Amino acid sequence: MAQMIDVIPRREHSALTSMRYWLKIIWQTLSPIVIGMLILIGLWQVAAWISAGALPTPFATASTLGELLSDPFYDNGPNDKGIGIQLLASLGRVFTGWGIGIAIAIPLGMLLGSSAPLRKMLAPVIEILRPVSPLAWYPLGLAVLHNAPKAVVFAIVITSLWPTLVNTTMGVQNIPADLKAVSKVFRFSRWRYVSKVLLPAAFPAILTGMRLSMGIAWMVIVAGEMLAGGTGLGFFVWDSWNALSLERVMSAILIIGITGLCLDRLFSLLGQRMAAWQEGGH
Amino acid sequence: MAPRLLARTTVNSAILPMEAAPLLEISGVGKNYPSGQSQINILRDIELTIHSGEFISFIGHSGCGKSSLLNMIAGLTSISTGTMVFDGKPIEAPSPERAMVFQHYSLLPWLSVYQNVYEAVDSVQTDLSKAERKALTDAVLERVGLSNHVHKKPMQLSGGMRQRVAIARAFAVHPRMLLLDEPFGALDALTRGSLQEELLDLWSGDARTETVVMVTHDIDEAIYLSDRIVVFSDGPSATIKEVITVDLPRPRDKQSLMTSQTWNNLRTHLLLSLHC
């Protein structure tokens, strides 16, 4: 974008040429996205044809999605709720699990990042637990918590804490030696070091970790709710499959994807804001 | 005090008879770094005594360990052999008594100019009230000419201004000894010149910070600023090659000095000493 703005001709230009210019910018920005979307929809349509009706067409899905979105918050008892209610239920669990996860991961990562012996001690534990499939934790949560939705939150906590833990550890480990030296020479207290040096220095890495954790949490929720049932987008997908409505499944997939994208963008926006602020912008 | 003087080799006590106890005594100091199975010797047999009120420069080629020695004086790096005694006590850890200015400024980029100085003042000057700490911060920033930039972040300042902040921060904690690690190495020649003068002003004006040790690559800088110049031999396993006394009166005026015979002699001597 920045380079494009530099291209604005410096000689006098009328309102018309400037409007043309902006139309061109908008076209240049949007056209690749539109073309990409058209390709996706085209492939989807072809897949629907080849599968001889097993897969719903984009148009059938669009009309189902329209119906779902026209009344997102209706509630006709436990097995028939609007898509908005399901989305909010999923988001609630995701944020609870992710929040608990990062509340564990950030302090632990700060400790690990500051202590090489602790890192050596816990690295094997982390490397063993990290690749475990989210769903493997679900029965454990169920056994301890005796509650299916809470067990899903438990699985999210366990699986979403790793990226934040690893990134926080790395961020703290990579604090420039000069800044550590400054804190020692000027005899900063532990609290002053953590609040004025460690946290701001590691913040970009922590934010990246939080973003990756959120991505994982959002992936786990759908699978978890398929197992847990009751409410949520995962339950909605499984319920729609049982009702043999693949249009609803596809609609849910679109909603899941777009929500995931929005969450991710939220974090990158936050990251850019913080970086600009740290360097003195606003 | 007396036993220590007797225990030392007689060379120094002969030159400086019955003088006040030195501020810093370095004797037999060496530094080894582990390298795989073995150890690499960086510095060996360093003998140096620094008295209160002196301006000392360390000069030598890259990799001669002069910065390592400065870090050891700061307490940031441990010594491998020998002893290092500051004000009667062995140096074990960093202390604001030996404040440091780093080559790359080492300001906290997320804090404003004011906060960068204030955090150090607030951490060290615990005897002062909050109002006095703030007043001290304002005063040092004014002395380095940054009163109009206190709310800026370091990234918004030029290199010279950033180093002024770092120098202000170091002076603000009233160190007994100020350590400077190639403080002007990253600056252009004009900025370097004016910062050298500002440093001399601060040093001669501030009675509480009377001793300075500076690492430099620059021969003119060393002569202009120092009372004594410590020349290092080439590394690895470097040591002090010679200590040159700069016998030029203060306050020094750069322009008239640079044409003087003493200056030229020192310069030639240092050039030869460093190049063979």
Coordinates of C-alpha atoms in Angstrom, one line a residue:
Chain A
M1 CA 0.0 0.0 0.0
A2 CA 2.7 2.4 1.0
Q3 CA 4.5 2.2 -2.4
M4 CA 1.2 2.7 -4.2
I5 CA 0.6 5.9 -2.3
D6 CA 4.0 7.2 -3.4
V7 CA 2.9 6.8 -7.0
I8 CA 0.3 9.6 -6.6
P9 CA 1.3 12.1 -9.3
R10 CA 2.6 15.3 -7.8
R11 CA 1.4 17.6 -10.5
E12 CA -2.1 19.0 -10.3
H13 CA -4.8 16.4 -10.7
S14 CA -8.6 16.9 -11.0
A15 CA -11.2 15.2 -8.8
L16 CA -11.9 12.8 -11.7
T17 CA -8.3 11.6 -12.0
S18 CA -8.0 11.1 -8.3
M19 CA -11.3 9.1 -8.3
R20 CA -10.0 7.0 -11.1
Y21 CA -6.8 6.5 -9.1
W22 CA -8.7 5.2 -6.1
L23 CA -10.9 3.0 -8.2
K24 CA -7.8 1.5 -9.6
I25 CA -6.4 0.9 -6.1
I26 CA -9.6 -0.8 -5.0
W27 CA -9.7 -2.9 -8.1
Q28 CA -6.1 -3.9 -7.6
T29 CA -6.7 -4.9 -4.0
L30 CA -10.1 -6.7 -4.5
S31 CA -9.7 -8.4 -7.8
P32 CA -7.3 -11.1 -6.7
I33 CA -9.6 -11.9 -3.8
V34 CA -12.6 -12.1 -6.0
I35 CA -10.8 -14.2 -8.5
G36 CA -9.6 -16.6 -5.8
M37 CA -13.1 -16.9 -4.4
L38 CA -14.5 -17.6 -7.9
I39 CA -12.0 -20.3 -8.4
L40 CA -13.0 -21.9 -5.1
I41 CA -16.7 -21.7 -5.9
G42 CA -16.0 -23.1 -9.4
L43 CA -14.0 -26.1 -8.0
W44 CA -16.7 -26.7 -5.5
Q45 CA -19.4 -26.7 -8.2
V46 CA -17.4 -29.2 -10.2
A47 CA -16.9 -31.4 -7.1
A48 CA -20.7 -31.3 -6.6
W49 CA -21.3 -32.4 -10.1
I50 CA -18.8 -35.2 -10.0
S51 CA -20.1 -36.5 -6.7
A52 CA -23.5 -36.7 -8.4
G53 CA -25.4 -34.8 -5.7
A54 CA -23.7 -36.2 -2.6
L55 CA -22.0 -32.8 -2.1
P56 CA -24.3 -29.8 -2.0
T57 CA -23.8 -27.1 -4.7
P58 CA -22.6 -23.6 -3.7
F59 CA -26.0 -22.2 -4.6
A60 CA -27.9 -24.7 -2.4
T61 CA -25.5 -23.9 0.4
A62 CA -25.9 -20.2 -0.1
S63 CA -29.6 -20.4 0.2
T64 CA -29.3 -22.6 3.4
L65 CA -26.8 -20.2 4.8
G66 CA -29.2 -17.3 4.1
E67 CA -31.9 -19.1 6.0
L68 CA -29.7 -19.9 8.9
L69 CA -28.5 -16.3 9.1
S70 CA -32.0 -14.8 8.8
D71 CA -32.9 -16.0 12.3
P72 CA -29.7 -16.8 14.1
F73 CA -30.9 -16.7 17.7
Y74 CA -34.1 -18.8 17.7
D75 CA -34.4 -21.4 20.5
N76 CA -36.8 -24.4 20.1
G77 CA -35.5 -26.5 22.8
P78 CA -32.2 -28.4 23.3
N79 CA -31.8 -29.9 19.8
D80 CA -33.0 -26.9 17.7
K81 CA -31.2 -23.7 18.2
G82 CA -30.2 -20.9 15.9
I83 CA -26.7 -20.8 14.4
G84 CA -25.9 -17.6 16.3
I85 CA -26.5 -19.3 19.6
Q86 CA -24.3 -22.2 18.5
L87 CA -21.6 -19.8 17.5
L88 CA -21.7 -17.9 20.8
A89 CA -21.6 -21.1 22.7
S90 CA -18.5 -22.2 20.8
L91 CA -16.8 -18.8 21.2
G92 CA -17.6 -18.8 24.9
R93 CA -15.8 -22.1 25.4
V94 CA -12.9 -21.2 23.1
F95 CA -12.2 -18.0 25.0
T96 CA -12.6 -19.7 28.4
G97 CA -10.2 -22.5 27.5
W98 CA -7.8 -20.2 25.7
G99 CA -7.9 -17.7 28.5
I100 CA -7.1 -20.3 31.1
G101 CA -4.4 -21.8 28.8
I102 CA -2.5 -18.5 28.3
A103 CA -2.9 -17.6 32.0
I104 CA -0.9 -20.8 32.7
A105 CA 1.4 -20.5 29.6
I106 CA 2.6 -16.9 30.0
P107 CA 3.9 -17.0 33.6
L108 CA 5.4 -20.5 33.0
G109 CA 7.0 -19.4 29.8
M110 CA 8.5 -16.4 31.6
L111 CA 10.0 -18.7 34.1
L112 CA 11.3 -21.2 31.5
G113 CA 12.7 -18.3 29.4
S114 CA 14.7 -17.0 32.4
S115 CA 16.1 -20.3 33.7
A116 CA 18.2 -22.6 31.6
P117 CA 18.1 -25.4 34.1
L118 CA 14.3 -25.3 34.3
R119 CA 14.2 -25.3 30.5
K120 CA 16.4 -28.4 30.3
M121 CA 14.2 -30.1 33.0
L122 CA 10.8 -29.3 31.3
A123 CA 11.7 -29.5 27.6
P124 CA 11.3 -33.3 27.4
V125 CA 7.9 -33.1 29.2
I126 CA 6.7 -30.4 26.9
E127 CA 8.0 -32.2 23.8
I128 CA 6.1 -35.3 24.8
L129 CA 2.8 -33.6 25.7
R130 CA 2.7 -31.0 22.8
P131 CA 2.1 -33.4 19.9
V132 CA -0.7 -35.3 21.7
S133 CA -4.0 -35.0 19.8
P134 CA -6.5 -32.7 21.4
L135 CA -9.1 -35.3 21.6
A136 CA -6.9 -37.7 23.6
W137 CA -7.3 -35.2 26.5
Y138 CA -11.1 -35.3 26.3
P139 CA -11.8 -38.5 28.2
L140 CA -9.3 -37.4 30.9
G141 CA -11.3 -34.2 31.3
L142 CA -14.6 -36.1 31.3
A143 CA -13.3 -38.5 34.0
V144 CA -12.2 -35.6 36.2
L145 CA -14.9 -33.0 35.6
H146 CA -17.9 -35.3 34.9
N147 CA -19.2 -32.7 32.4
A148 CA -18.9 -32.9 28.7
P149 CA -18.7 -29.1 27.8
K150 CA -16.2 -28.6 30.6
A151 CA -14.2 -31.5 29.3
V152 CA -14.1 -29.7 25.9
V153 CA -12.8 -26.6 27.6
F154 CA -10.2 -28.7 29.4
A155 CA -9.0 -30.2 26.1
I156 CA -8.7 -26.6 24.7
V157 CA -6.7 -25.5 27.8
I158 CA -4.2 -28.3 27.4
T159 CA -3.8 -28.0 23.7
S160 CA -3.9 -24.2 23.3
L161 CA -1.3 -23.5 25.9
W162 CA 1.7 -24.9 24.0
P163 CA 2.2 -22.3 21.3
T164 CA 2.0 -19.5 23.9
L165 CA 4.3 -21.4 26.2
V166 CA 6.9 -22.0 23.5
N167 CA 6.7 -18.5 22.1
T168 CA 6.9 -16.8 25.6
T169 CA 9.9 -18.9 26.5
M170 CA 11.6 -17.9 23.2
G171 CA 10.7 -14.3 23.6
V172 CA 12.1 -14.1 27.1
Q173 CA 15.2 -16.1 26.1
N174 CA 15.9 -13.7 23.3
I175 CA 15.8 -10.5 25.4
P176 CA 19.0 -8.6 24.3
A177 CA 21.9 -9.1 26.6
D178 CA 22.4 -5.3 26.7
L179 CA 19.0 -4.7 28.2
K180 CA 19.6 -7.4 30.9
A181 CA 23.0 -5.7 31.6
V182 CA 21.2 -2.4 32.0
S183 CA 18.8 -3.8 34.5
K184 CA 21.7 -5.3 36.5
V185 CA 23.9 -2.2 36.4
F186 CA 21.0 0.0 37.5
R187 CA 20.0 -2.6 40.0
F188 CA 16.4 -3.0 38.9
S189 CA 14.2 -4.9 41.3
R190 CA 12.6 -8.1 40.0
W191 CA 9.3 -6.4 39.5
R192 CA 10.9 -3.4 37.7
Y193 CA 12.7 -5.9 35.4
V194 CA 9.6 -7.9 34.6
S195 CA 7.3 -4.9 34.0
K196 CA 9.8 -2.6 32.2
V197 CA 12.1 -4.9 30.4
L198 CA 11.0 -8.6 30.2
L199 CA 7.3 -8.2 29.4
P200 CA 7.7 -5.4 26.8
A201 CA 10.6 -7.1 25.2
A202 CA 8.9 -10.5 25.0
F203 CA 5.5 -9.0 24.1
P204 CA 5.6 -9.5 20.3
A205 CA 6.5 -13.1 20.8
I206 CA 3.9 -13.6 23.4
L207 CA 1.3 -12.1 21.1
T208 CA 2.3 -14.4 18.3
G209 CA 1.9 -17.3 20.7
M210 CA -1.5 -16.1 21.8
R211 CA -2.6 -15.9 18.2
L212 CA -1.4 -19.4 17.4
S213 CA -3.1 -20.7 20.5
M214 CA -6.3 -19.1 19.5
G215 CA -6.0 -20.8 16.1
I216 CA -5.6 -24.2 17.8
A217 CA -8.4 -23.6 20.2
W218 CA -10.7 -22.8 17.4
M219 CA -9.8 -26.0 15.6
V220 CA -10.2 -28.1 18.8
I221 CA -13.6 -26.7 19.6
V222 CA -15.4 -28.1 16.6
A223 CA -14.0 -31.6 17.1
G224 CA -14.6 -31.4 20.9
E225 CA -18.2 -30.4 20.5
M226 CA -18.8 -33.2 18.0
L227 CA -17.9 -35.6 20.8
A228 CA -19.6 -33.6 23.6
G229 CA -22.9 -32.7 21.9
G230 CA -25.4 -30.3 23.4
T231 CA -24.5 -26.9 21.9
G232 CA -21.9 -25.3 19.7
L233 CA -20.8 -25.3 16.1
G234 CA -19.3 -28.7 16.4
F235 CA -22.5 -30.1 17.7
F236 CA -24.3 -28.3 14.9
V237 CA -22.1 -29.9 12.2
W238 CA -22.6 -33.4 13.7
D239 CA -26.4 -32.9 14.2
S240 CA -26.7 -31.6 10.6
W241 CA -24.8 -34.7 9.3
N242 CA -27.2 -37.0 11.2
A243 CA -30.1 -35.1 9.7
L244 CA -28.4 -35.6 6.3
S245 CA -28.3 -31.9 5.6
L246 CA -24.9 -31.3 4.0
E247 CA -26.0 -27.8 3.1
R248 CA -26.0 -27.0 6.8
V249 CA -22.7 -28.7 7.2
M250 CA -21.1 -26.6 4.5
S251 CA -22.7 -23.5 5.9
A252 CA -21.3 -24.3 9.3
I253 CA -17.8 -24.8 7.7
L254 CA -18.1 -21.4 6.1
I255 CA -19.0 -19.8 9.4
I256 CA -16.2 -21.6 11.2
G257 CA -13.7 -20.5 8.6
I258 CA -14.8 -16.9 8.5
T259 CA -14.9 -16.7 12.3
G260 CA -11.4 -18.2 12.5
L261 CA -10.1 -15.7 10.0
C262 CA -11.6 -12.8 12.0
L263 CA -10.0 -14.0 15.2
D264 CA -6.6 -14.2 13.5
R265 CA -6.9 -10.8 11.9
L266 CA -7.9 -9.3 15.3
F267 CA -4.6 -10.5 16.7
S268 CA -2.4 -9.4 13.8
L269 CA -4.1 -6.0 14.0
L270 CA -3.4 -5.9 17.8
G271 CA 0.2 -6.9 17.1
Q272 CA 0.7 -4.1 14.6
R273 CA -0.8 -1.6 16.9
M274 CA 1.5 -2.6 19.8
A275 CA 4.6 -2.6 17.6
A276 CA 3.8 0.9 16.4
W277 CA 3.1 2.1 19.9
Q278 CA 6.4 0.6 21.2
E279 CA 8.3 2.5 18.6
G280 CA 6.6 5.8 19.4
G281 CA 3.7 5.9 17.0
H282 CA 0.1 6.0 18.1
Chain B
M1 CA 45.4 0.0 54.0
A2 CA 49.0 -0.3 54.9
P3 CA 49.3 -4.0 54.6
R4 CA 47.9 -3.9 51.1
L5 CA 50.4 -1.3 50.0
L6 CA 53.2 -3.4 51.3
A7 CA 51.9 -6.5 49.7
R8 CA 51.8 -5.0 46.3
T9 CA 54.8 -4.8 44.0
T10 CA 56.9 -1.8 44.8
V11 CA 56.6 -0.2 41.4
N12 CA 53.4 1.7 42.0
S13 CA 54.1 2.6 45.5
A14 CA 57.4 4.0 44.4
I15 CA 55.7 6.2 41.8
L16 CA 52.8 7.3 44.1
P17 CA 54.2 7.3 47.6
M18 CA 51.7 7.6 50.4
E19 CA 48.8 8.5 48.1
A20 CA 45.2 7.9 49.0
A21 CA 43.9 4.4 48.5
P22 CA 43.2 3.8 44.8
L23 CA 39.6 3.5 43.6
L24 CA 40.2 0.4 41.5
E25 CA 43.0 -2.1 41.8
I26 CA 43.3 -4.7 39.1
S27 CA 46.1 -7.3 39.7
G28 CA 47.0 -10.4 37.9
V29 CA 43.6 -10.5 36.1
G30 CA 43.0 -12.9 33.3
K31 CA 40.0 -14.1 31.4
N32 CA 39.4 -17.4 29.8
Y33 CA 36.3 -18.4 27.7
P34 CA 35.4 -22.0 27.3
S35 CA 35.8 -23.2 23.7
G36 CA 34.7 -26.8 23.2
Q37 CA 36.9 -29.0 25.3
S38 CA 39.5 -26.4 26.0
Q39 CA 39.7 -22.8 27.1
I40 CA 40.6 -19.7 25.1
N41 CA 42.7 -17.1 26.9
I42 CA 41.5 -13.6 26.1
L43 CA 43.3 -11.5 28.7
R44 CA 46.3 -12.3 30.9
D45 CA 48.3 -10.6 33.6
I46 CA 46.4 -7.3 33.8
E47 CA 47.9 -4.9 36.3
L48 CA 46.2 -1.5 36.6
T49 CA 45.5 0.9 39.4
I50 CA 43.0 3.7 38.8
H51 CA 42.7 6.6 41.2
S52 CA 39.7 8.8 42.0
G53 CA 39.4 11.7 39.5
E54 CA 41.2 10.0 36.6
F55 CA 39.9 9.8 33.0
I56 CA 41.3 6.5 31.6
S57 CA 41.0 5.2 28.0
F58 CA 41.5 1.6 26.9
I59 CA 42.7 1.4 23.3
G60 CA 43.6 -1.5 21.2
H61 CA 42.6 -3.5 18.1
S62 CA 39.3 -5.4 17.9
G63 CA 39.3 -8.6 19.9
C64 CA 42.0 -7.5 22.3
G65 CA 39.7 -7.9 25.2
K66 CA 39.5 -4.2 26.2
S67 CA 35.7 -4.4 26.3
S68 CA 35.9 -7.7 28.3
L69 CA 38.0 -5.9 30.9
L70 CA 35.4 -3.1 31.0
N71 CA 32.6 -5.6 31.5
M72 CA 34.7 -7.3 34.3
I73 CA 35.1 -3.9 36.0
A74 CA 31.3 -3.4 35.6
G75 CA 30.8 -6.8 37.3
L76 CA 28.9 -8.1 34.2
T77 CA 31.5 -10.7 33.4
S78 CA 33.4 -12.8 36.0
I79 CA 37.2 -12.8 36.1
S80 CA 39.1 -16.1 35.6
T81 CA 42.2 -15.2 37.5
G82 CA 43.6 -12.4 39.7
T83 CA 41.7 -9.9 41.9
M84 CA 39.8 -6.8 41.2
V85 CA 39.1 -4.5 44.1
F86 CA 36.9 -1.5 43.9
D87 CA 36.9 0.9 46.8
G88 CA 38.3 -1.7 49.1
K89 CA 35.9 -4.5 48.2
P90 CA 36.2 -7.2 45.5
I91 CA 33.9 -6.7 42.5
E92 CA 31.3 -9.5 42.5
A93 CA 28.3 -8.1 40.8
P94 CA 27.2 -5.1 38.8
S95 CA 26.4 -1.9 40.8
P96 CA 25.2 1.6 40.0
E97 CA 28.4 2.8 41.6
R98 CA 30.0 1.7 38.3
A99 CA 27.3 2.9 35.9
M100 CA 27.8 2.0 32.2
V101 CA 27.1 3.5 28.9
F102 CA 26.9 0.9 26.1
Q103 CA 28.0 1.3 22.5
H104 CA 24.5 0.7 21.2
Y105 CA 22.8 2.9 23.8
S106 CA 20.8 0.1 25.4
L107 CA 17.8 2.3 26.0
L108 CA 14.5 0.6 26.6
P109 CA 12.7 1.3 23.3
W110 CA 9.2 1.1 24.7
L111 CA 9.9 3.8 27.3
S112 CA 10.1 7.6 26.6
V113 CA 13.4 9.5 27.0
Y114 CA 12.2 10.7 30.5
Q115 CA 11.1 7.2 31.6
N116 CA 14.4 5.7 30.5
V117 CA 16.3 8.0 32.9
Y118 CA 13.6 8.0 35.6
E119 CA 13.5 4.2 35.9
A120 CA 17.2 4.2 36.7
V121 CA 17.0 7.1 39.1
D122 CA 13.9 5.6 40.8
S123 CA 15.7 2.3 41.1
V124 CA 19.0 3.6 42.5
Q125 CA 18.3 6.9 44.3
T126 CA 16.2 5.4 47.0
D127 CA 17.3 8.1 49.5
L128 CA 15.5 10.8 47.5
S129 CA 11.8 11.6 47.7
K130 CA 9.7 11.1 44.6
A131 CA 9.7 14.8 43.8
E132 CA 13.5 14.9 44.2
R133 CA 13.9 11.9 41.8
K134 CA 11.7 13.6 39.2
A135 CA 13.7 16.9 39.6
L136 CA 17.0 15.0 39.2
T137 CA 15.7 13.3 36.0
D138 CA 14.6 16.7 34.6
A139 CA 17.9 18.2 35.6
V140 CA 20.2 15.7 33.9
L141 CA 18.0 15.7 30.8
E142 CA 18.3 19.4 30.6
R143 CA 22.1 19.2 31.0
V144 CA 22.4 17.0 27.9
G145 CA 20.0 19.4 26.0
L146 CA 17.1 17.0 25.7
S147 CA 14.4 19.0 27.6
N148 CA 12.4 19.3 24.5
H149 CA 12.4 15.6 23.7
V150 CA 11.5 14.0 27.0
H151 CA 8.3 12.5 25.7
K152 CA 9.8 10.9 22.6
K153 CA 10.7 7.3 22.2
P154 CA 14.3 6.4 21.5
M155 CA 13.4 5.3 18.0
Q156 CA 12.4 8.8 17.2
L157 CA 15.8 10.2 18.1
S158 CA 19.1 10.4 16.2
G159 CA 22.0 8.2 17.3
G160 CA 23.7 11.2 19.0
M161 CA 20.5 12.0 21.0
R162 CA 20.1 8.4 22.0
Q163 CA 23.6 8.3 23.4
R164 CA 22.9 11.6 25.2
V165 CA 20.0 9.8 27.0
A166 CA 22.2 6.9 27.9
I167 CA 24.9 9.3 29.3
A168 CA 22.2 11.2 31.2
R169 CA 20.9 8.0 32.7
A170 CA 24.4 7.0 33.8
F171 CA 25.2 10.4 35.4
A172 CA 21.8 10.5 37.0
V173 CA 22.7 7.6 39.4
H174 CA 25.8 9.5 40.6
P175 CA 28.3 6.6 40.0
R176 CA 31.7 6.7 41.6
M177 CA 33.1 5.4 38.3
L178 CA 31.6 5.8 34.9
L179 CA 32.3 3.0 32.3
L180 CA 31.9 3.8 28.6
D181 CA 32.1 1.0 26.0
E182 CA 33.0 2.7 22.7
P183 CA 30.3 5.3 23.4
F184 CA 30.7 7.3 20.2
G185 CA 31.8 4.5 17.9
A186 CA 28.5 4.4 16.0
L187 CA 28.2 8.2 15.6
D188 CA 29.3 10.4 12.7
A189 CA 32.4 12.6 13.3
L190 CA 30.6 15.9 13.9
T191 CA 28.2 14.4 16.5
R192 CA 31.1 12.5 18.1
G193 CA 33.0 15.8 18.5
S194 CA 30.2 17.6 20.3
L195 CA 29.4 14.6 22.5
Q196 CA 33.0 14.4 23.6
E197 CA 32.9 17.9 24.8
E198 CA 29.5 17.4 26.5
L199 CA 31.0 14.4 28.3
L200 CA 34.0 16.4 29.5
D201 CA 31.6 19.2 30.7
L202 CA 29.5 16.7 32.7
W203 CA 32.6 14.9 34.1
S204 CA 34.3 18.1 35.2
G205 CA 31.0 19.7 36.4
D206 CA 29.7 16.8 38.4
A207 CA 31.8 16.4 41.6
R208 CA 30.1 13.0 42.4
T209 CA 31.2 11.3 39.2
E210 CA 34.9 11.9 39.0
T211 CA 36.4 8.8 37.5
V212 CA 35.8 7.6 34.0
V213 CA 37.0 4.5 32.1
M214 CA 36.3 4.5 28.4
V215 CA 37.0 1.9 25.7
T216 CA 37.7 3.5 22.3
H217 CA 39.1 2.8 18.9
D218 CA 39.8 6.4 18.2
I219 CA 43.3 7.7 19.0
D220 CA 42.3 11.4 18.9
E221 CA 39.4 10.8 21.1
A222 CA 41.6 9.0 23.6
I223 CA 44.2 11.8 23.7
Y224 CA 41.6 14.6 23.9
L225 CA 39.7 13.0 26.8
S226 CA 42.1 11.0 28.9
D227 CA 44.6 11.5 31.7
R228 CA 46.1 8.1 30.9
I229 CA 45.8 5.8 27.9
V230 CA 46.0 2.1 28.4
V231 CA 47.3 0.4 25.2
F232 CA 46.4 -3.3 24.8
S233 CA 48.5 -5.8 22.8
D234 CA 46.7 -7.8 20.1
G235 CA 44.5 -10.8 21.2
P236 CA 44.1 -13.6 21.9
S237 CA 45.9 -13.7 25.2
A238 CA 46.2 -9.9 25.2
T239 CA 47.6 -7.8 28.0
I240 CA 48.5 -4.2 28.7
K241 CA 51.3 -3.1 26.4
E242 CA 51.9 0.2 27.9
V243 CA 50.2 3.0 29.9
I244 CA 50.7 6.5 28.4
T245 CA 50.2 9.6 30.5
V246 CA 48.6 12.5 28.6
D247 CA 50.3 15.5 29.9
L248 CA 48.0 18.2 28.6
P249 CA 46.5 20.8 30.8
R250 CA 42.7 21.0 31.3
P251 CA 40.4 22.5 30.3
R252 CA 41.6 21.3 26.9
D253 CA 40.8 23.2 23.7
K254 CA 40.7 20.8 20.8
Q255 CA 41.7 23.2 18.1
S256 CA 44.8 24.6 19.7
L257 CA 45.7 21.1 21.1
M258 CA 45.6 19.5 17.7
T259 CA 48.4 21.7 16.4
S260 CA 50.6 21.3 19.5
Q261 CA 53.8 19.3 19.6
T262 CA 52.7 17.2 22.6
W263 CA 49.6 16.1 20.7
N264 CA 51.5 15.1 17.7
N265 CA 54.1 13.2 19.7
L266 CA 51.4 11.3 21.5
R267 CA 49.5 10.6 18.3
T268 CA 52.6 9.3 16.5
H269 CA 53.6 7.3 19.6
L270 CA 50.1 5.7 19.8
L271 CA 50.0 5.0 16.0
L272 CA 53.3 3.2 16.2
S273 CA 52.3 1.4 19.3
L274 CA 49.1 0.1 17.8
H275 CA 50.5 -0.7 14.4
C276 CA 53.5 -2.9 15.2

